[in-house]
Coordinates of C-alpha atoms in Angstrom, one line a residue:
M1 CA 46.9 -17.4 28.0
A2 CA 47.2 -13.9 29.8
D3 CA 45.2 -11.2 28.4
S4 CA 48.5 -9.3 27.7
Q5 CA 49.8 -12.0 25.6
K6 CA 46.9 -12.0 23.3
H7 CA 47.1 -10.8 20.0
K8 CA 45.2 -7.5 19.9
I9 CA 42.6 -6.8 17.4
Y10 CA 41.3 -3.5 17.0
I11 CA 37.6 -2.3 16.0
D12 CA 36.6 1.1 15.3
E13 CA 33.1 1.7 14.8
A14 CA 33.5 4.7 13.2
E15 CA 36.4 4.4 10.6
G16 CA 36.7 0.6 10.5
I17 CA 35.7 -1.4 7.7
D18 CA 34.0 -5.2 7.7
E19 CA 35.9 -6.9 5.0
T20 CA 38.6 -9.8 4.7
T21 CA 41.1 -7.2 3.3
Q22 CA 41.4 -5.8 7.0
D23 CA 43.8 -7.4 9.6
G24 CA 42.4 -6.1 12.7
S25 CA 45.4 -3.8 13.4
E26 CA 45.4 -0.5 15.1
S27 CA 45.9 1.1 11.5
K28 CA 43.7 -1.4 9.7
P29 CA 40.8 -2.1 12.2
Y30 CA 37.6 -3.7 11.9
K31 CA 34.2 -2.0 12.1
S32 CA 32.2 -4.3 14.3
L33 CA 32.8 -6.9 16.7
Q34 CA 30.6 -9.7 15.6
F35 CA 33.0 -9.4 12.3
A36 CA 36.4 -9.2 14.3
Y37 CA 35.0 -12.4 16.5
V38 CA 34.2 -14.5 13.3
Q39 CA 37.8 -13.7 12.1
H40 CA 40.1 -14.8 15.1
E41 CA 37.3 -15.7 17.9
A42 CA 38.9 -16.4 21.5
D43 CA 42.7 -16.1 20.6
A44 CA 42.4 -12.3 21.1
E45 CA 42.2 -9.3 22.8
Y46 CA 39.3 -7.3 21.5
L47 CA 40.0 -3.3 21.8
V48 CA 37.2 -1.4 20.9
R49 CA 36.6 2.7 19.7
K50 CA 33.4 4.6 19.9
T51 CA 32.1 6.7 17.4
A52 CA 34.4 10.3 17.5
P53 CA 32.8 13.3 18.9
V54 CA 32.0 15.9 16.2
D55 CA 33.7 19.4 16.8
P56 CA 31.5 22.3 17.0
P57 CA 31.8 24.9 14.4
E58 CA 33.5 27.2 16.5
A59 CA 36.1 25.2 17.5
T60 CA 39.7 26.0 16.7
E61 CA 41.2 22.5 17.7
V62 CA 40.5 19.1 16.5
S63 CA 39.3 16.7 19.5
A64 CA 41.4 13.8 20.0
P65 CA 40.3 10.3 19.4
P66 CA 38.7 8.6 21.8
E67 CA 40.6 5.7 23.5
W68 CA 40.7 2.1 22.6
Q69 CA 38.6 0.3 25.3
P70 CA 38.3 -3.4 26.0
A71 CA 35.3 -4.9 24.5
P72 CA 32.3 -5.6 26.8
K73 CA 31.6 -9.1 28.1
S74 CA 28.0 -8.7 26.9
G75 CA 29.2 -7.7 23.4
L76 CA 31.9 -10.8 23.6
K77 CA 29.0 -12.7 24.5
K78 CA 26.7 -11.7 21.7
A79 CA 29.8 -11.9 19.3
A80 CA 30.6 -15.5 20.4
N81 CA 26.8 -16.7 20.1
Y82 CA 27.2 -15.3 16.3
A83 CA 30.2 -17.1 15.5
A84 CA 28.7 -20.2 17.0
S85 CA 25.7 -19.9 14.9
L86 CA 27.7 -19.3 11.8
K87 CA 29.6 -22.3 12.2
K88 CA 26.5 -24.8 12.9
K89 CA 24.9 -23.3 9.6
A90 CA 28.4 -23.8 7.7
A91 CA 28.5 -27.3 9.0
R92 CA 24.8 -27.9 8.2
A93 CA 25.5 -26.4 4.6
E94 CA 28.3 -28.8 4.1
A95 CA 26.0 -31.7 5.4
D96 CA 23.6 -30.9 2.8
A97 CA 25.9 -30.6 0.0
A98 CA 27.5 -33.8 0.9
K99 CA 23.8 -35.2 0.9
K100 CA 22.8 -33.4 -2.2
K101 CA 26.0 -34.7 -3.8
Q102 CA 25.1 -38.3 -2.4
E103 CA 21.7 -38.2 -4.2
D104 CA 23.0 -36.6 -7.3
Q105 CA 25.4 -39.6 -7.6
A106 CA 22.6 -42.3 -6.9
R107 CA 20.3 -40.6 -9.4
A108 CA 23.0 -40.4 -12.2
K109 CA 23.5 -43.8 -11.5
I110 CA 19.8 -44.7 -11.8
F111 CA 19.5 -43.0 -14.9
E112 CA 22.7 -44.3 -16.4
E113 CA 20.9 -47.7 -15.6
A114 CA 17.8 -46.4 -16.8
K115 CA 19.2 -45.3 -20.7
K116 CA 19.8 -49.4 -21.0
V117 CA 16.4 -50.0 -20.4
G118 CA 14.6 -50.5 -23.9
I119 CA 11.0 -51.0 -24.8
E120 CA 9.7 -52.4 -27.8
E121 CA 5.8 -52.5 -28.9
D122 CA 4.3 -55.9 -28.5
S123 CA 3.3 -57.1 -32.0
S124 CA 0.8 -59.8 -30.5
L125 CA -1.3 -57.0 -29.5
P126 CA -4.3 -55.8 -31.5
K127 CA -3.4 -52.9 -33.8
A128 CA -4.0 -49.5 -32.1
I129 CA -6.3 -46.7 -33.6
K130 CA -5.5 -43.2 -33.3
I131 CA -7.9 -41.1 -31.4
R132 CA -8.1 -37.7 -30.3
L133 CA -8.6 -37.4 -26.7
D134 CA -12.1 -36.3 -26.8
E135 CA -13.3 -38.9 -29.0
K136 CA -15.7 -41.3 -27.0
D137 CA -17.9 -42.9 -29.6
P138 CA -19.2 -46.2 -28.3
E139 CA -19.5 -48.2 -31.4
K140 CA -15.7 -47.3 -32.2
I141 CA -14.4 -47.0 -28.4
K142 CA -14.9 -49.8 -26.1
L143 CA -13.8 -49.9 -22.4
R144 CA -12.7 -52.5 -20.3
K145 CA -14.6 -53.0 -16.8
G146 CA -11.3 -54.4 -15.1
A147 CA -8.7 -57.1 -15.4
D148 CA -11.0 -59.7 -14.9
D149 CA -13.3 -58.7 -17.8
Q150 CA -12.6 -61.2 -20.3
E151 CA -13.8 -58.3 -23.1
R152 CA -10.6 -56.2 -23.7
G153 CA -10.9 -52.6 -24.3
T154 CA -10.1 -51.0 -27.1
R155 CA -6.3 -50.5 -28.1
V156 CA -5.9 -46.8 -29.1
K157 CA -2.8 -44.6 -29.8
V158 CA -2.9 -41.4 -28.7
F159 CA -0.9 -37.9 -29.0
G160 CA -0.6 -34.9 -26.5
R161 CA 1.6 -33.0 -23.9
V162 CA 2.1 -33.9 -20.4
H163 CA -0.1 -31.6 -18.7
R164 CA 0.1 -33.0 -15.3
E165 CA 2.5 -36.3 -13.8
R166 CA 2.5 -37.8 -10.5
K167 CA 5.0 -40.6 -9.7
Q168 CA 4.9 -43.2 -7.3
K169 CA 7.0 -46.3 -6.3
D170 CA 5.4 -48.6 -9.0
V171 CA 3.3 -46.7 -11.2
V172 CA 3.5 -43.2 -12.8
F173 CA 0.0 -41.2 -13.6
I174 CA -0.2 -38.8 -16.4
T175 CA -2.8 -36.6 -17.5
L176 CA -2.6 -35.9 -21.1
R177 CA -3.9 -33.1 -23.0
D178 CA -3.9 -32.7 -26.8
G179 CA -5.9 -28.9 -27.3
Y180 CA -9.3 -31.5 -27.4
G181 CA -9.7 -33.2 -24.3
F182 CA -7.4 -34.9 -21.7
M183 CA -6.8 -38.4 -20.7
Q184 CA -5.4 -40.4 -17.5
C185 CA -2.9 -42.4 -18.5
V186 CA -1.5 -45.4 -16.2
L187 CA 2.3 -46.5 -16.9
T188 CA 3.8 -49.5 -14.8
G189 CA 6.5 -52.3 -15.4
Q190 CA 9.2 -51.6 -17.4
L191 CA 8.0 -48.5 -18.9
I192 CA 8.4 -46.7 -15.7
K193 CA 12.1 -47.4 -15.5
T194 CA 13.3 -45.9 -18.8
Y195 CA 14.9 -43.0 -18.8
D196 CA 12.3 -41.1 -20.6
I197 CA 9.9 -41.7 -17.8
L198 CA 12.5 -41.2 -15.1
T199 CA 13.1 -37.4 -16.4
L200 CA 9.3 -36.9 -17.6
A201 CA 8.9 -32.8 -17.6
R202 CA 5.4 -31.0 -17.8
E203 CA 4.6 -30.3 -21.4
T204 CA 6.8 -32.9 -23.2
S205 CA 4.8 -34.3 -26.2
I206 CA 4.1 -38.0 -26.2
E207 CA 2.9 -41.0 -28.1
L208 CA 1.1 -43.6 -26.1
Y209 CA -0.2 -47.0 -26.9
G210 CA -2.7 -48.7 -24.6
E211 CA -6.1 -50.0 -23.7
L212 CA -9.0 -48.3 -22.3
Y213 CA -10.3 -49.2 -19.1
E214 CA -13.3 -47.6 -17.3
V215 CA -11.9 -46.1 -13.8
P216 CA -12.2 -48.1 -10.7
P217 CA -15.4 -47.2 -8.7
G218 CA -14.5 -44.0 -6.5
A219 CA -12.0 -43.1 -8.7
H220 CA -11.9 -39.8 -11.2
A221 CA -11.0 -39.5 -14.4
P222 CA -11.6 -37.2 -17.5
E223 CA -14.7 -39.1 -19.5
N224 CA -14.3 -41.8 -16.3
R225 CA -11.6 -43.8 -18.4
E226 CA -8.1 -44.2 -18.3
L227 CA -5.3 -45.7 -20.7
H228 CA -3.4 -48.4 -19.4
V229 CA -0.2 -47.8 -21.6
D230 CA 1.8 -51.0 -23.1
Y231 CA 4.0 -49.0 -25.3
F232 CA 5.2 -45.4 -25.8
V233 CA 7.5 -42.9 -27.8
I234 CA 9.0 -39.9 -27.0
H235 CA 10.4 -38.5 -30.4
E236 CA 13.5 -36.6 -30.8
G237 CA 12.9 -32.9 -29.9
W238 CA 9.4 -33.7 -28.3
K239 CA 10.9 -33.6 -24.8
A240 CA 10.2 -30.2 -22.7
A241 CA 12.8 -28.4 -20.6
G242 CA 13.2 -29.7 -16.9
G243 CA 15.3 -28.4 -14.0
D244 CA 15.4 -24.6 -13.5
E245 CA 14.0 -24.3 -16.8
A246 CA 10.8 -26.0 -16.5
I247 CA 7.6 -24.4 -16.9
T248 CA 6.6 -24.6 -13.5
N249 CA 9.9 -22.8 -12.5
R250 CA 9.3 -20.1 -15.2
I251 CA 5.4 -19.3 -14.2
S252 CA 3.0 -19.8 -11.4
K253 CA -0.2 -18.5 -10.0
D254 CA 2.0 -16.0 -7.7
T255 CA 3.9 -14.7 -10.9
D256 CA 4.0 -11.1 -11.4
H257 CA 1.4 -10.3 -13.8
S258 CA 3.8 -8.2 -16.0
I259 CA 5.9 -11.4 -16.0
L260 CA 2.9 -13.5 -17.1
M261 CA 2.4 -11.2 -20.1
D262 CA 6.2 -11.5 -21.3
M263 CA 5.6 -15.3 -21.0
R264 CA 1.9 -15.2 -22.6
H265 CA 3.1 -18.0 -25.0
L266 CA 3.7 -20.7 -22.0
T267 CA 0.7 -19.1 -19.9
L268 CA -1.7 -19.9 -22.8
R269 CA -1.2 -23.7 -21.8
G270 CA -2.6 -23.0 -18.4
D271 CA -6.0 -23.8 -17.4
V272 CA -7.5 -20.5 -16.7
A273 CA -5.8 -18.9 -19.8
S274 CA -6.8 -21.8 -22.2
S275 CA -10.1 -21.9 -20.9
V276 CA -10.8 -18.4 -21.7
L277 CA -9.8 -18.8 -24.8
F278 CA -12.0 -22.1 -25.7
V279 CA -15.0 -19.8 -24.4
R280 CA -13.7 -17.0 -26.6
D281 CA -13.7 -19.6 -29.6
A282 CA -17.2 -20.8 -28.6
V283 CA -18.5 -17.0 -28.1
E284 CA -17.5 -16.0 -31.4
F285 CA -18.8 -18.8 -33.4
A286 CA -22.2 -18.0 -31.4
F287 CA -22.2 -14.4 -32.7
H288 CA -21.8 -16.0 -36.1
Q289 CA -24.7 -18.2 -35.7
T290 CA -26.8 -15.8 -34.1
Y291 CA -26.4 -13.3 -37.0
R292 CA -27.2 -15.9 -39.1
E293 CA -30.3 -16.8 -37.8
T294 CA -31.3 -13.0 -37.8
K295 CA -30.1 -12.6 -41.1
L296 CA -27.2 -10.2 -41.0
R297 CA -24.5 -10.6 -43.9
K298 CA -20.8 -10.7 -42.9
V299 CA -18.7 -7.9 -44.5
S300 CA -14.9 -7.6 -44.1
P301 CA -14.2 -3.6 -43.8
P302 CA -10.6 -2.3 -44.3
A303 CA -8.0 -1.8 -41.2
L304 CA -6.4 0.9 -43.1
V305 CA -8.4 4.4 -43.2
Q306 CA -8.1 7.8 -44.0
T307 CA -11.1 9.2 -41.9
Q308 CA -11.7 9.2 -38.0
V309 CA -15.1 7.9 -36.6
E310 CA -14.7 8.4 -32.3
G311 CA -12.2 11.4 -32.4
G312 CA -8.6 12.2 -33.5
A313 CA -7.1 11.8 -30.3
T314 CA -7.1 7.8 -30.1
L315 CA -6.0 7.4 -34.0
F316 CA -2.9 5.6 -34.8
K317 CA -1.4 7.6 -37.7
F318 CA 1.2 6.2 -40.1
D319 CA 2.6 7.0 -43.4
Y320 CA 0.6 5.2 -46.4
Y321 CA 2.7 5.7 -49.7
G322 CA 3.2 9.3 -48.5
Q323 CA -0.4 10.1 -47.5
D324 CA -1.5 10.1 -43.8
A325 CA -3.3 7.1 -42.7
F326 CA -5.0 5.9 -39.7
L327 CA -5.7 2.2 -38.3
T328 CA -9.3 1.8 -37.8
Q329 CA -11.1 3.0 -34.8
S330 CA -14.3 1.4 -36.0
S331 CA -15.6 -0.4 -39.2
Q332 CA -19.0 1.5 -38.5
L333 CA -19.1 3.9 -41.6
Y334 CA -18.2 1.0 -44.0
L335 CA -21.0 -1.0 -42.7
E336 CA -23.8 1.8 -43.2
T337 CA -22.4 2.2 -47.1
C338 CA -23.7 -1.9 -47.2
L339 CA -27.0 -1.3 -46.3
P340 CA -28.7 -0.2 -49.6
S341 CA -27.3 -3.0 -51.6
M342 CA -26.7 -6.2 -48.6
G343 CA -29.3 -5.4 -46.1
D344 CA -28.4 -5.7 -42.3
V345 CA -24.8 -6.4 -42.1
Y346 CA -21.9 -7.2 -39.7
C347 CA -18.3 -7.9 -38.9
I348 CA -16.0 -9.1 -36.3
E349 CA -12.9 -7.3 -37.3
K350 CA -9.7 -5.6 -34.9
S351 CA -10.3 -2.0 -34.0
F352 CA -7.5 0.3 -32.5
R353 CA -7.6 3.1 -30.1
A354 CA -4.3 5.1 -29.3
E355 CA -5.6 6.1 -25.8
K356 CA -2.8 6.4 -23.1
S357 CA -5.0 4.2 -20.4
L358 CA -3.9 1.3 -18.7
T359 CA -7.0 0.6 -17.0
R360 CA -8.1 -2.9 -16.5
R361 CA -10.8 -2.7 -19.5
H362 CA -8.5 -1.0 -22.2
L363 CA -6.7 -2.2 -24.9
S364 CA -5.1 -0.8 -28.0
E365 CA -6.1 -3.5 -30.2
Y366 CA -9.4 -5.4 -29.5
T367 CA -11.8 -7.5 -31.5
H368 CA -15.0 -5.2 -32.3
V369 CA -18.3 -6.9 -33.2
E370 CA -20.0 -4.7 -35.2
A371 CA -23.7 -4.4 -37.1
E372 CA -25.7 -2.1 -38.8
L373 CA -29.3 -2.4 -39.1
D374 CA -31.7 -0.5 -41.9
F375 CA -35.5 1.0 -41.6
I376 CA -35.4 0.6 -37.7
T377 CA -36.4 2.8 -34.6
F378 CA -34.3 3.4 -31.4
S379 CA -36.3 0.7 -29.7
D380 CA -35.9 -1.7 -32.3
L381 CA -32.1 -1.2 -31.7
L382 CA -32.3 -1.9 -28.1
D383 CA -34.5 -5.1 -28.9
H384 CA -32.3 -6.3 -31.3
L385 CA -29.2 -5.7 -29.0
E386 CA -30.6 -7.5 -25.8
H387 CA -31.6 -10.6 -28.2
V388 CA -28.1 -10.8 -29.9
M389 CA -26.4 -11.0 -26.3
C390 CA -29.0 -13.5 -24.8
R391 CA -28.7 -15.6 -28.0
V392 CA -25.0 -15.7 -28.0
L393 CA -25.1 -16.5 -24.4
E394 CA -27.7 -19.3 -24.8
I395 CA -25.8 -20.9 -27.9
T396 CA -22.6 -20.7 -25.9
L397 CA -24.0 -22.5 -22.8
A398 CA -25.6 -25.2 -24.7
D399 CA -22.3 -26.9 -25.4
P400 CA -21.7 -28.7 -21.9
I401 CA -18.1 -28.4 -22.5
I402 CA -17.6 -24.9 -22.9
A403 CA -20.7 -24.4 -20.0
G404 CA -18.1 -25.9 -18.1
Y405 CA -15.3 -24.1 -18.5
I406 CA -17.8 -21.0 -17.6
K407 CA -18.7 -22.8 -14.6
E408 CA -15.3 -23.2 -13.4
L409 CA -14.2 -19.6 -14.2
N410 CA -17.4 -17.9 -13.2
P411 CA -19.3 -20.0 -10.7
E412 CA -21.9 -17.7 -9.8
F413 CA -22.8 -17.0 -13.5
K414 CA -26.5 -16.7 -14.5
M415 CA -28.1 -15.6 -17.5
P416 CA -29.3 -12.1 -17.7
E417 CA -32.7 -11.1 -16.7
R418 CA -34.8 -9.7 -19.8
P419 CA -35.5 -7.2 -20.1
F420 CA -32.6 -5.3 -19.2
K421 CA -33.0 -2.5 -17.4
R422 CA -33.5 0.9 -19.4
M423 CA -32.0 4.0 -17.8
K424 CA -32.1 7.6 -19.6
Y425 CA -28.6 9.4 -18.8
T426 CA -30.4 12.2 -16.9
D427 CA -31.7 9.6 -14.3
A428 CA -28.4 8.1 -14.1
I429 CA -27.1 11.5 -13.2
E430 CA -29.5 11.7 -10.3
W431 CA -29.3 8.2 -9.3
L432 CA -25.6 8.5 -8.8
N433 CA -25.9 11.9 -6.8
E434 CA -28.7 10.2 -4.6
H435 CA -26.1 7.4 -3.9
D436 CA -23.3 9.9 -3.1
I437 CA -21.1 8.7 -6.1
L438 CA -19.0 11.8 -7.2
N439 CA -17.5 12.9 -10.5
E440 CA -13.6 12.6 -11.2
E441 CA -13.2 16.2 -9.9
G442 CA -14.9 14.8 -6.4
K443 CA -18.1 17.1 -7.0
P444 CA -21.7 15.9 -7.6
H445 CA -22.6 14.9 -11.0
A446 CA -24.1 17.5 -13.4
F447 CA -25.7 17.4 -16.9
G448 CA -23.0 17.5 -19.5
D449 CA -20.7 15.0 -17.6
D450 CA -19.0 12.4 -19.3
I451 CA -19.6 9.6 -16.5
A452 CA -16.4 8.3 -15.7
E453 CA -15.4 4.5 -15.6
A454 CA -15.5 4.2 -12.0
A455 CA -18.5 6.1 -11.4
E456 CA -20.3 4.0 -14.0
R457 CA -19.1 0.8 -12.9
K458 CA -20.1 1.5 -9.1
M459 CA -23.7 1.9 -10.3
T460 CA -23.7 -1.0 -12.5
D461 CA -22.2 -3.3 -9.8
I462 CA -25.2 -2.1 -7.2
I463 CA -27.8 -2.3 -9.7
N464 CA -26.1 -5.4 -10.5
R465 CA -27.8 -6.4 -13.9
P466 CA -27.5 -5.8 -17.2
I467 CA -28.6 -1.6 -18.1
F468 CA -29.3 -0.1 -21.2
L469 CA -28.0 3.5 -20.7
T470 CA -29.5 5.6 -23.2
H471 CA -29.9 9.2 -24.3
F472 CA -26.6 10.8 -23.8
P473 CA -25.8 14.5 -24.3
V474 CA -25.2 15.8 -28.1
E475 CA -22.0 17.2 -26.8
I476 CA -20.4 14.1 -25.4
K477 CA -21.3 11.8 -28.4
A478 CA -19.9 11.3 -31.7
F479 CA -21.0 13.7 -34.7
Y480 CA -23.2 11.1 -36.3
M481 CA -25.7 10.6 -33.9
P482 CA -28.8 12.1 -34.3
K483 CA -30.8 14.2 -31.6
D484 CA -33.5 13.0 -29.9
K485 CA -36.7 14.2 -31.1
D486 CA -38.2 15.2 -27.7
D487 CA -35.0 16.8 -26.4
S488 CA -32.6 18.1 -28.5
R489 CA -30.1 18.3 -26.2
L490 CA -29.4 14.6 -26.2
T491 CA -28.8 11.7 -28.6
E492 CA -30.8 8.4 -29.4
S493 CA -27.9 6.4 -28.3
V494 CA -27.0 3.8 -26.0
D495 CA -24.1 2.1 -23.8
C496 CA -24.9 -1.6 -22.6
L497 CA -23.6 -1.8 -18.9
M498 CA -22.6 -5.1 -17.4
P499 CA -21.9 -6.1 -13.7
G500 CA -18.0 -6.2 -12.8
V501 CA -17.2 -4.7 -16.5
G502 CA -18.9 -1.7 -17.1
E503 CA -19.7 -0.5 -20.7
I504 CA -19.5 -3.5 -23.4
V505 CA -21.6 -1.9 -25.8
G506 CA -21.9 1.6 -27.4
G507 CA -24.6 2.1 -30.4
S508 CA -26.9 4.8 -31.7
M509 CA -29.2 5.9 -34.4
R510 CA -27.6 7.3 -37.3
I511 CA -27.9 10.8 -38.7
Y512 CA -29.7 9.8 -41.9
K513 CA -30.7 13.3 -43.7
Y514 CA -28.0 15.0 -45.5
D515 CA -28.5 18.4 -44.5
E516 CA -28.4 17.6 -40.4
L517 CA -25.3 15.5 -41.2
M518 CA -23.6 18.3 -42.7
A519 CA -24.6 20.7 -39.8
A520 CA -23.0 17.8 -37.3
F521 CA -19.6 17.9 -39.4
K522 CA -19.6 21.5 -39.0
R523 CA -20.3 21.5 -35.3
E524 CA -17.5 18.9 -34.5
G525 CA -15.1 21.2 -37.1
L526 CA -14.9 18.2 -39.5
D527 CA -13.9 18.5 -43.3
P528 CA -16.8 16.5 -44.9
A529 CA -14.6 16.2 -48.0
P530 CA -12.9 13.1 -47.0
Y531 CA -16.0 11.3 -46.2
Y532 CA -17.6 12.0 -49.5
W533 CA -18.2 8.2 -49.6
Y534 CA -20.3 8.4 -46.4
T535 CA -22.1 11.4 -47.0
D536 CA -23.3 10.0 -50.5
Q537 CA -25.4 7.5 -48.6
R538 CA -27.5 10.2 -47.7
K539 CA -28.1 11.4 -51.3
Y540 CA -29.0 8.4 -52.8
G541 CA -31.9 6.5 -50.9
S542 CA -31.3 7.3 -47.1
S543 CA -33.1 5.5 -44.6
P544 CA -33.4 5.2 -40.7
H545 CA -31.0 3.1 -39.4
G546 CA -28.5 2.5 -36.5
G547 CA -25.7 0.4 -35.2
Y548 CA -23.3 -0.4 -32.5
G549 CA -20.2 -1.9 -31.6
L550 CA -19.6 -4.7 -28.8
G551 CA -16.0 -5.0 -27.4
L552 CA -15.4 -8.9 -27.7
E553 CA -12.8 -8.8 -24.9
R554 CA -15.0 -7.1 -22.4
F555 CA -17.9 -9.3 -22.9
L556 CA -15.8 -12.3 -22.0
A557 CA -14.6 -10.5 -18.9
W558 CA -17.9 -10.2 -18.0
L559 CA -18.9 -13.7 -18.6
C560 CA -15.7 -15.4 -17.5
K561 CA -15.3 -13.3 -14.4
Q562 CA -12.1 -12.1 -15.5
H563 CA -10.2 -9.2 -13.7
T564 CA -8.7 -7.7 -16.8
V565 CA -9.6 -7.9 -20.8
R566 CA -5.9 -8.5 -21.3
D567 CA -6.6 -11.9 -19.9
C568 CA -9.1 -12.3 -22.8
C569 CA -7.6 -11.9 -26.0
L570 CA -4.5 -14.1 -27.4
Y571 CA -1.6 -11.6 -27.0
P572 CA -3.0 -8.3 -25.7
R573 CA -1.7 -4.8 -27.2
Y574 CA -2.1 -1.9 -24.9
M575 CA 0.1 0.8 -24.0
G576 CA 3.5 -0.1 -23.3
R577 CA 3.3 -3.7 -24.8
C578 CA 3.7 -4.9 -28.2
T579 CA 5.1 -8.4 -27.4
P580 CA 5.4 -11.3 -27.6

């Protein structure tokens, strides 16, 4: 067909629109040659109008629009190639869709046939005994060494969730998890032809029966054993979602951390999150055991209070039956009241800080390990702290399972070297300046600076060992801390710093003389009246005493090498998050 007889298609690069609502006429032109070509291809003559010129401000007449010009050959060639690529892409998509439809039909047919496959427990087999996945008593549980072994393995019944599954042509391997251990389970024969196994999704709860075997030489499995399954049951309500809703599609190692926090209830099922919580359980138990060994008594102070400990700026305030009240920042003051009757005491309770901070080591709600010790010196306090932390680690690592979790989480972990390095605040200021580590204002550190988290962590990481940072200035510490006998500018106070995390413990001696405490209240502008129950301790047989608070999540972040304390508690609470 001659060009003069071809249908004319107009492309106006300034005013056109690349929409199917356009028809390519002069009144409804397209914007691009490629889009126009896809709509009409070679059976058209393509006319292009370039961008209209801009009239200068002083112009009195509007310029005429540019003339329509035949599309350049190079442009037509590019448009033709683009249209061809779209056709190929559409053809591939159509072929893929047809293939998927065929596969879906075949799969649906297999599933329909699988629904007809029934299984029953073989009544001739020995009665199965119920065990947890971590049970391995050799008197109760015997393993068969192989099919040729004449002595059968114990037939057991186990419950758990599908942690992993791997399907092959004639066998399905399931790694089962029950919160106490793992077990490899092997399914063959009719079992793998059932609908439940063909559609098995991770996290499905399942009841499995079978005989326990040693794993073959060279193979690996939890406890070096596997369950050769002869029967299973997936009860109503036990199946986990599959397809787009499968847990592996909702969370993965590449999922954004904020989404993982939203999905915390599912993230907890993962290897890392659950391992940290197992270690947490062991560490908390170890604290209790250590305190029992050192004859500290456990108490449970209130969480609802009407007095502050660490400064009003970090208090969560609420209405308490018409009165102002707060969530506790620390149980320290209450622990001190127990010393006269109970001796040394401790608690492991929640504390709350309303700091508007989103650093990786801050939480609004955290677990506070606190203790108060009677008739001690500052040196005694440091010795006690060092013993407690090291003893907790010894007890925790004595459990081979927990030690295995820590090894996986923190392969480089080593028991801290004792004694801990002891460094006074004034020496730390000097050290920071010698190493050109500046304060928050970008200046060299000076006496009186509250050493910022970043600088403190740099120093700790470079020194790379636990540090007792002691004797902070009066102005930057709490009202109840006594002045150092040799330098009244300083307090008998301590922060324990750990590599990778920074401060995990804060402690001090406590002012025990009544007049000195009253002067401290006045200095800080605090009304002592609401603290009558605390100041009375100084009226009725006071004594030199001291204590500390340890952040359990920070301790765990150090031990388990977690980037943030948020991953070291069950459901973290921090600024902007109070869900799920």
